[in-house]
Amino acid sequence: MKTRGISIVIIFLIIISSFLDWGAMNQTSYARESLSNTNVSTSSILEDTFISSQNPSTSYAQSQYLVTGNHSNFGTTRSFLKFQLPSLPKNAVITSAKLDLYQYYDTTNLVTIDIRPVNSTWSASTLSWNNKPTVGNSISNQAVQKPGWYSFYITELVKSWYNGSSNHGVAVQFRDETQATKIFYSKDHLKYEELKPKLTITYSVPDETKKEYRALWVDMFHDGAKTPSQVDKLIKDAQMSNINTIFIQVRRRGDSYYSNSIEPRTEDPNLQSGYDPLADIISKAHAANPKIQVHAMFSMIPIWNKSSAPKDPNHIFNAHGFNQPSANNWLSKNYSGSYLSGSDYVVDPGHPDAVNYTRDVLLHVVRNYDVDGIQMDLIRYMGEDWGYNDRSVQRYNQAFGKTGLPQPSDPTWKQWRRDQVSNMVRKIYTSIQKVKPSITVSTATITWGDGPKTRDDWNRSSAMNSALQDWQSWLEEGSIDLAVPMNYFREYDPKQKSYFENWLAWQKNNQGKRMTLSGVGVYLNSIPDSLSQIKKAQTPLATGKRLGGVSLYSYAQTNKDGVANSEFYQALSTPNTNYPEPVFPTKVPTPDLPWKTSPSKGHLSGTTDGRDHQLVMITGPEVRQTYTDGSGDFQVVDLSPGNYVIKVNNKSAQVTIGAGKVSSISLK
C-alpha cells in the first residue's frame, strides 16, 4: 500500500569554458553521489560566471572557476549560475532539487555560503559587478571549509520555476564577504570533468494504484484544534506533510469537543466559546486538495480526571459515578475497591448500560457529522486487577455459577473481561455500519513490551493479560476496519528498537480480515529516528505483506529534542541537508477497504428478552455461535449472504443476510 513512483533523477552538468591559472591541482579525491535505482539524463546549464568588485566592469563568463568571498586579486566576489530545465511529465512531483558544488581551494577558514535566488535577468557574457542583478534572501546554506562536495537544497525554488516563475538562476555568496575566498570548479574545467557542478532534480510520477494511510493524531490535552486559526494551521501542516488523515480527539473524559452532542461541552477554558472544532476541521479538511480524511477519536472508558466533580449535573460521572446506587454506578474499580486509576475514573465495559450509553454517544456523531471514520481509544481495562464493578461481577458470577470476588489472575475471569471489551467493540461496529456503512471504524490498541513472534507469545502479551484487549481477534473476525497499534518505542534504545521491529513483523503478518496501521511515537524520538521508524513500517516483508500505513503521535509534540514542529512536517515530505529522504514525498490517497467498497459479507444484530449470557446458534450458509451480552443483545460480523435460522433458548427466527448490510432480528 506504500505509494511508489517512478523515481527519476536529472543531472545537469554545468560546463564553462576558458581558463584561469590558479596553480597545480592536487585534489583528486571526492565523494560521488550514489545514483542507484534511478534514471539519469544529462543536460547543460545556460550559463555561469563570477563577478569582482576590484574589477567592476570585467566579465568572467569564460572562467573555468566560480569564485566567492574576498580574494586578493579580485576583491569581493560572487558567483552566478542559471540552468536550462528539461520538460517533466505532466503529473510529476518534484521531491528534491540539490545543487552540488566542489570546493577545491585548500584553506582552513570556515565560512557560511548562501544560495540566493536571482530576481532579475542577466547574461554571463555581459555580467559584471557594475550591472549585477538583484538577489533574494538565502534559501540554502552550508558551512564550507576543506575541499570536497557541498550540497545546497533549492527544492522550492526549482518547483517555482516549473510552476511558471521566471528562471533567473541562483547566486552563490558568502554571508560574511570579508572572509577569504573559496573557489569551486565550474562548467568547463579542463582537468576534472567529474568534479563539475551539478543540479540534481528528483521527481516521482505517482502510481495511483499504491496508497497508504498517513495519519496524524491530534489530542485535545494540548492546543492545536481549539480555535479557527489553530485549525487553519493544522490543515496547513497536514498539507505540508502530505498527511491524508487526521485522527482528531473529540472526547477526553466524558465531554464533547463538538457542539451537537448528547454529552456536556468540555470545561476546557482554551476551547473558543461557541466554537465547534469538529465541524470546522471536517469543512476545511474536506475542502483541501486533495481531501484529507477526518476520523473522530473518542477516549472510551475514562470519564473524569479531576478532584472536583463536573459542573454539569448530567455529566456521566455525576449521573453514574460512585455516589449512585450500585446498579446505576457504572464506574470500574480494582480488586481492592479503589475507583481511581492514576487520576482517572473509568466506566466498566462489563456494565451493559455504560456500553449502550457510550455506543449512543458515537452514533450521535455518525448521524450528525460528515466524519470519514470513528476511532475508539482506551477501549480496554486499566490493568489485570480492574473490572470489579458490582454489576459486572454479579453478571460473571451468575454466568459461571460462582460467588464472591474472582481473583485478578483467574483465567476464566480474565477471558470474561476480554469478552466484555470485544462485545463492546462488536456492538459499536455493527451499530455504526447499520447507520452509515461507509464509516471506517478503528481502534488505537496496546503494544506494551516486546512484540510477539508466535500465537503463544500473543496470548502472553500485556495486551491480552493486562489491558485485557484482544485486538487481534477483532481483526480476525472483522469487528473493526483498522487496528492502529500504538508502537511507541524509542529507536535509540536497542531493546525498545527490537520491540518496535518485532511488533511490526507481527502486525504485517497478522492482519486477519482487515487492515493494520502502525502508530509511531514521534514524541519519544528524534526526527531522524522517527523517519527511520516510519520507513520500517512502510517497508513490506520479503513475502510482500505490508501495513496499511502509519499514524503519528502526536501533532502537539513531534520530537523529543524540542526541535520546531514545522521542521518535522517539512522533513516528512521535503528533502533537505539534514533529512535527505522524505517518507511522504508525494501526496497519495488512502487505501481502498474492499470489504467496504465491494462487500461480500454481511452482519447480524439481534435482540432477545434481555437475558444475559445466553447461547445463540446461527445456522445457514455458515454455522456460528455467540452469547448475548448484558442487555440481551448479540452481534455477528462477516456472515456469508443467505438465509439463516437464529435460535436462542426455545425461540427461533429466520433472517436474510445481505452483502454490505446489517440485518436485524428480534427474539423477544
XYZ file of C-alpha atoms in Angstrom, residues 156-524:
369
model
C 11.142 25.141 -3.563
C 12.905 27.498 -5.964
C 13.124 24.849 -8.679
C 9.478 23.928 -8.101
C 8.573 27.580 -8.627
C 10.422 27.617 -11.954
C 8.410 24.640 -13.153
C 5.245 26.324 -11.899
C 5.814 29.358 -14.097
C 8.112 31.709 -12.168
C 10.929 33.274 -14.162
C 14.131 31.266 -14.010
C 16.947 33.719 -13.345
C 19.170 31.154 -11.658
C 20.989 31.495 -8.336
C 23.784 33.473 -6.739
C 26.496 31.875 -4.601
C 27.601 34.333 -1.949
C 29.474 34.481 1.366
C 27.389 35.521 4.343
C 30.439 37.445 5.604
C 32.146 38.727 2.480
C 35.227 39.927 4.356
C 36.418 36.335 4.758
C 38.993 34.724 2.497
C 37.781 33.234 -0.745
C 36.559 29.744 -1.625
C 36.827 28.533 -5.200
C 34.570 25.991 -6.904
C 35.147 24.137 -10.135
C 32.869 25.287 -12.897
C 31.399 24.054 -16.111
C 34.370 23.684 -18.388
C 37.228 22.857 -16.119
C 39.872 21.257 -18.301
C 41.149 18.541 -15.990
C 38.469 17.337 -13.548
C 35.397 16.542 -15.599
C 33.725 14.624 -12.785
C 34.069 17.492 -10.284
C 31.976 19.992 -12.175
C 28.879 21.498 -10.562
C 25.593 19.659 -10.905
C 21.972 20.195 -10.147
C 20.104 17.013 -9.310
C 16.333 17.062 -9.629
C 14.489 14.077 -8.246
C 10.842 13.611 -9.016
C 8.265 10.874 -8.956
C 5.309 10.008 -11.107
C 2.843 8.599 -8.586
C 1.420 5.163 -9.155
C -2.176 5.728 -8.116
C -2.692 2.015 -7.521
C -0.428 2.292 -4.467
C -1.991 4.003 -1.471
C -1.425 4.279 2.265
C -2.789 5.939 5.361
C -0.647 8.818 6.582
C -2.460 9.797 9.730
C -1.816 12.345 12.435
C -3.180 12.056 15.969
C -4.414 15.415 17.292
C -5.213 15.257 21.003
C -7.192 17.819 22.964
C -4.945 17.779 26.022
C -2.896 20.295 24.020
C -3.809 23.272 21.908
C -3.854 22.703 18.176
C -7.539 22.480 17.237
C -9.384 24.697 19.708
C -9.797 27.870 17.637
C -10.392 28.528 13.922
C -6.836 29.808 13.484
C -5.413 26.679 15.120
C -7.448 24.511 12.760
C -6.239 26.572 9.796
C -2.675 25.846 10.866
C -3.464 22.162 11.431
C -4.737 21.788 7.871
C -1.748 23.706 6.513
C 0.667 21.498 8.468
C -1.109 18.355 7.256
C -0.857 19.526 3.661
C 2.820 20.421 4.103
C 3.469 16.940 5.473
C 1.450 15.088 2.802
C -0.753 13.772 5.620
C -4.054 12.394 4.304
C -5.895 11.521 7.538
C -6.487 13.311 10.835
C -7.478 11.413 13.984
C -8.974 14.272 15.990
C -9.859 13.746 19.643
C -13.450 14.829 20.276
C -13.982 13.247 23.708
C -11.429 13.452 26.509
C -13.212 12.492 29.707
C -16.955 12.096 29.153
C -17.114 15.521 27.491
C -17.528 16.965 23.998
C -15.229 18.960 21.740
C -18.117 19.393 19.314
C -21.411 21.233 19.595
C -24.076 18.719 18.553
C -23.650 16.182 21.359
C -25.587 14.186 23.930
C -22.755 14.839 26.401
C -21.812 18.129 28.092
C -19.446 20.513 26.367
C -15.935 20.289 27.730
C -14.919 22.595 30.565
C -11.618 23.268 28.765
C -11.109 27.065 29.030
C -8.914 27.069 25.923
C -11.745 25.956 23.649
C -13.107 29.077 21.996
C -16.617 29.858 23.197
C -19.330 28.685 20.805
C -16.775 27.084 18.503
C -17.293 23.609 17.007
C -13.815 22.231 16.234
C -15.103 19.010 14.685
C -17.376 20.782 12.218
C -14.609 23.229 11.297
C -11.986 20.540 10.801
C -14.338 18.495 8.621
C -15.177 21.519 6.478
C -11.570 22.614 5.970
C -10.040 19.134 5.625
C -12.626 18.046 3.072
C -12.090 21.273 1.122
C -8.341 20.654 0.918
C -6.891 19.454 -2.372
C -6.612 16.534 -2.139
C -9.239 15.879 0.513
C -7.982 14.987 3.986
C -9.996 12.396 5.871
C -11.268 13.211 9.369
C -11.787 10.457 11.949
C -13.370 11.425 15.274
C -11.401 9.863 18.132
C -13.097 9.025 21.429
C -11.494 8.140 24.747
C -13.907 5.346 25.512
C -13.768 4.345 29.175
C -12.111 7.268 31.056
C -14.841 9.743 32.024
C -13.267 12.090 34.599
C -9.830 13.015 35.950
C -10.236 15.894 38.392
C -10.609 16.065 42.169
C -13.842 18.073 41.934
C -16.933 16.783 40.155
C -18.015 18.101 36.728
C -20.106 21.255 36.796
C -22.866 19.773 34.645
C -25.163 17.525 36.739
C -25.873 15.444 33.632
C -22.221 14.560 33.117
C -21.813 10.788 33.154
C -19.594 10.986 36.249
C -22.329 12.766 38.216
C -25.163 10.668 36.826
C -23.460 7.274 37.071
C -20.493 7.649 39.416
C -19.739 6.118 42.797
C -22.372 8.290 44.516
C -25.113 6.437 42.665
C -26.802 3.197 43.797
C -24.964 0.015 42.856
C -26.906 -0.838 39.692
C -26.653 2.754 38.478
C -22.934 3.057 39.252
C -21.081 2.437 36.006
C -17.562 3.004 37.320
C -14.951 0.301 37.244
C -12.901 -0.384 40.343
C -9.950 -2.563 41.130
C -9.710 -5.663 43.285
C -9.018 -3.594 46.409
C -12.098 -1.436 45.769
C -10.447 1.777 44.533
C -12.145 3.737 41.773
C -9.053 5.722 40.802
C -6.680 4.554 38.085
C -3.942 7.126 38.412
C -6.039 10.283 38.178
C -8.784 8.723 36.053
C -12.240 7.422 36.790
C -13.336 4.927 34.155
C -16.552 3.162 33.245
C -16.581 -0.627 33.223
C -17.062 -2.484 29.910
C -18.829 -5.136 31.990
C -21.713 -2.776 32.820
C -24.241 -3.041 29.948
C -25.739 0.410 30.469
C -22.299 2.019 30.207
C -21.699 0.153 26.949
C -25.020 1.207 25.412
C -24.587 4.815 26.500
C -21.100 5.025 25.002
C -22.331 3.472 21.763
C -25.062 6.121 21.566
C -22.502 8.908 22.046
C -20.598 7.678 18.998
C -23.715 7.083 16.923
C -24.851 10.649 17.526
C -21.667 11.914 15.877
C -22.068 9.475 12.977
C -25.599 10.761 12.374
C -24.798 14.467 12.699
C -21.268 14.975 11.333
C -19.728 14.080 7.984
C -16.832 12.178 9.541
C -14.894 9.654 7.490
C -14.192 7.460 10.474
C -14.667 6.780 14.156
C -11.711 5.768 16.317
C -12.016 4.106 19.713
C -9.125 4.867 22.044
C -8.707 3.498 25.580
C -11.181 0.696 24.994
C -9.737 -1.750 27.484
C -9.269 -2.403 31.181
C -6.775 -0.392 33.198
C -4.925 -3.491 34.364
C -5.336 -7.106 35.385
C -6.832 -6.116 38.754
C -9.517 -3.889 37.208
C -13.110 -4.685 36.240
C -14.745 -5.146 39.651
C -17.852 -3.039 39.065
C -20.635 -4.574 41.187
C -22.898 -5.234 38.213
C -20.040 -6.720 36.228
C -19.021 -9.129 38.998
C -22.660 -10.089 39.548
C -23.046 -10.942 35.861
C -19.880 -13.024 35.871
C -20.877 -14.984 38.957
C -24.335 -15.640 37.549
C -22.947 -16.812 34.210
C -20.470 -19.258 35.750
C -22.205 -20.222 38.993
C -19.645 -18.538 41.230
C -19.741 -16.307 44.298
C -17.579 -13.573 45.793
C -14.796 -11.676 44.046
C -12.797 -13.621 41.469
C -9.032 -13.378 41.682
C -7.482 -10.968 39.151
C -5.423 -13.770 37.591
C -8.317 -16.252 37.337
C -8.195 -17.393 33.655
C -11.988 -17.586 33.316
C -12.461 -14.140 34.842
C -9.766 -12.687 32.565
C -11.363 -14.180 29.470
C -14.787 -12.945 30.544
C -13.439 -9.395 30.813
C -11.766 -9.684 27.405
C -15.141 -10.737 26.056
C -16.795 -7.640 27.531
C -14.377 -5.385 25.662
C -14.793 -7.394 22.453
C -18.591 -7.358 22.791
C -18.486 -3.578 23.178
C -16.340 -3.190 20.060
C -18.569 -5.515 18.048
C -21.781 -3.783 19.157
C -20.405 -0.365 18.235
C -19.081 -1.596 14.887
C -22.367 -3.143 13.745
C -24.355 -0.167 15.042
C -22.234 2.261 13.029
C -22.337 0.074 9.921
C -26.129 -0.030 10.101
C -26.372 3.772 10.225
C -23.601 4.612 7.735
C -21.725 1.647 6.170
C -19.065 3.891 4.622
C -17.700 4.955 8.024
C -14.294 3.466 8.846
C -14.121 2.130 12.401
C -10.705 1.869 14.024
C -9.195 1.219 17.427
C -5.966 2.503 18.953
C -4.520 -0.612 20.548
C -1.949 -1.679 23.129
C 1.598 -2.907 22.370
C 3.336 -2.864 25.739
C 6.593 -4.807 25.913
C 8.193 -6.964 23.264
C 6.352 -7.867 20.099
C 5.110 -11.459 19.805
C 6.589 -13.935 17.380
C 4.075 -16.754 17.886
C 0.449 -17.137 18.902
C 1.591 -18.280 22.330
C 3.610 -15.068 22.630
C 0.485 -13.089 21.761
C -1.532 -14.937 24.385
C 1.116 -13.994 26.969
C 1.258 -10.343 25.864
C 0.337 -7.376 28.034
C -2.450 -6.512 25.619
C -4.098 -9.829 26.438
C -3.271 -10.050 30.140
C -3.090 -6.508 31.491
C -5.195 -4.406 29.128
C -7.446 -7.445 28.514
C -7.756 -6.190 24.953
C -7.800 -8.997 22.391
C -7.499 -6.724 19.401
C -6.005 -9.488 17.307
C -9.377 -11.274 17.412
C -11.107 -8.083 16.243
C -9.019 -8.130 13.069
C -9.624 -11.825 12.580
C -13.403 -11.705 12.964
C -13.820 -8.324 11.256
C -15.335 -6.280 14.090
C -13.122 -3.290 13.216
C -11.856 -1.909 9.926
C -8.465 -0.705 11.133
C -6.269 -1.553 14.082
C -3.788 1.179 14.941
C -1.354 -0.369 17.439
C 0.446 2.284 19.444
C 4.017 1.185 18.723
C 5.520 3.829 20.974
C 9.155 2.829 21.353
C 12.460 4.704 21.484
C 14.553 3.974 18.429
C 17.791 4.940 20.188
C 17.251 2.301 22.895
C 18.421 -1.077 21.497
C 15.857 -3.055 23.496
C 12.958 -0.815 22.516
C 14.145 -0.733 18.915
C 13.922 -4.517 18.879
C 10.450 -4.371 20.451
C 9.310 -2.000 17.711
C 10.638 -4.184 14.918
C 9.135 -7.343 16.416
C 5.726 -5.707 16.712
C 5.924 -4.542 13.097
C 6.708 -8.045 11.886
C 3.785 -9.466 13.876
C 1.398 -6.806 12.626
C 2.369 -7.213 8.972
C 1.866 -10.960 9.233
C -1.363 -10.927 11.262
C -3.944 -8.514 9.861
C -6.753 -11.037 9.687
C -9.669 -9.874 7.536
C -8.928 -6.199 7.986
C -6.009 -3.747 7.976
C -3.373 -2.533 10.432
C -1.565 0.797 10.610
C 1.486 1.345 12.767
C 1.215 4.039 15.384
C 4.601 5.780 15.689
C 5.540 7.599 18.902
C 7.364 10.515 17.320
C 7.260 12.380 20.641
C 9.718 9.815 22.050
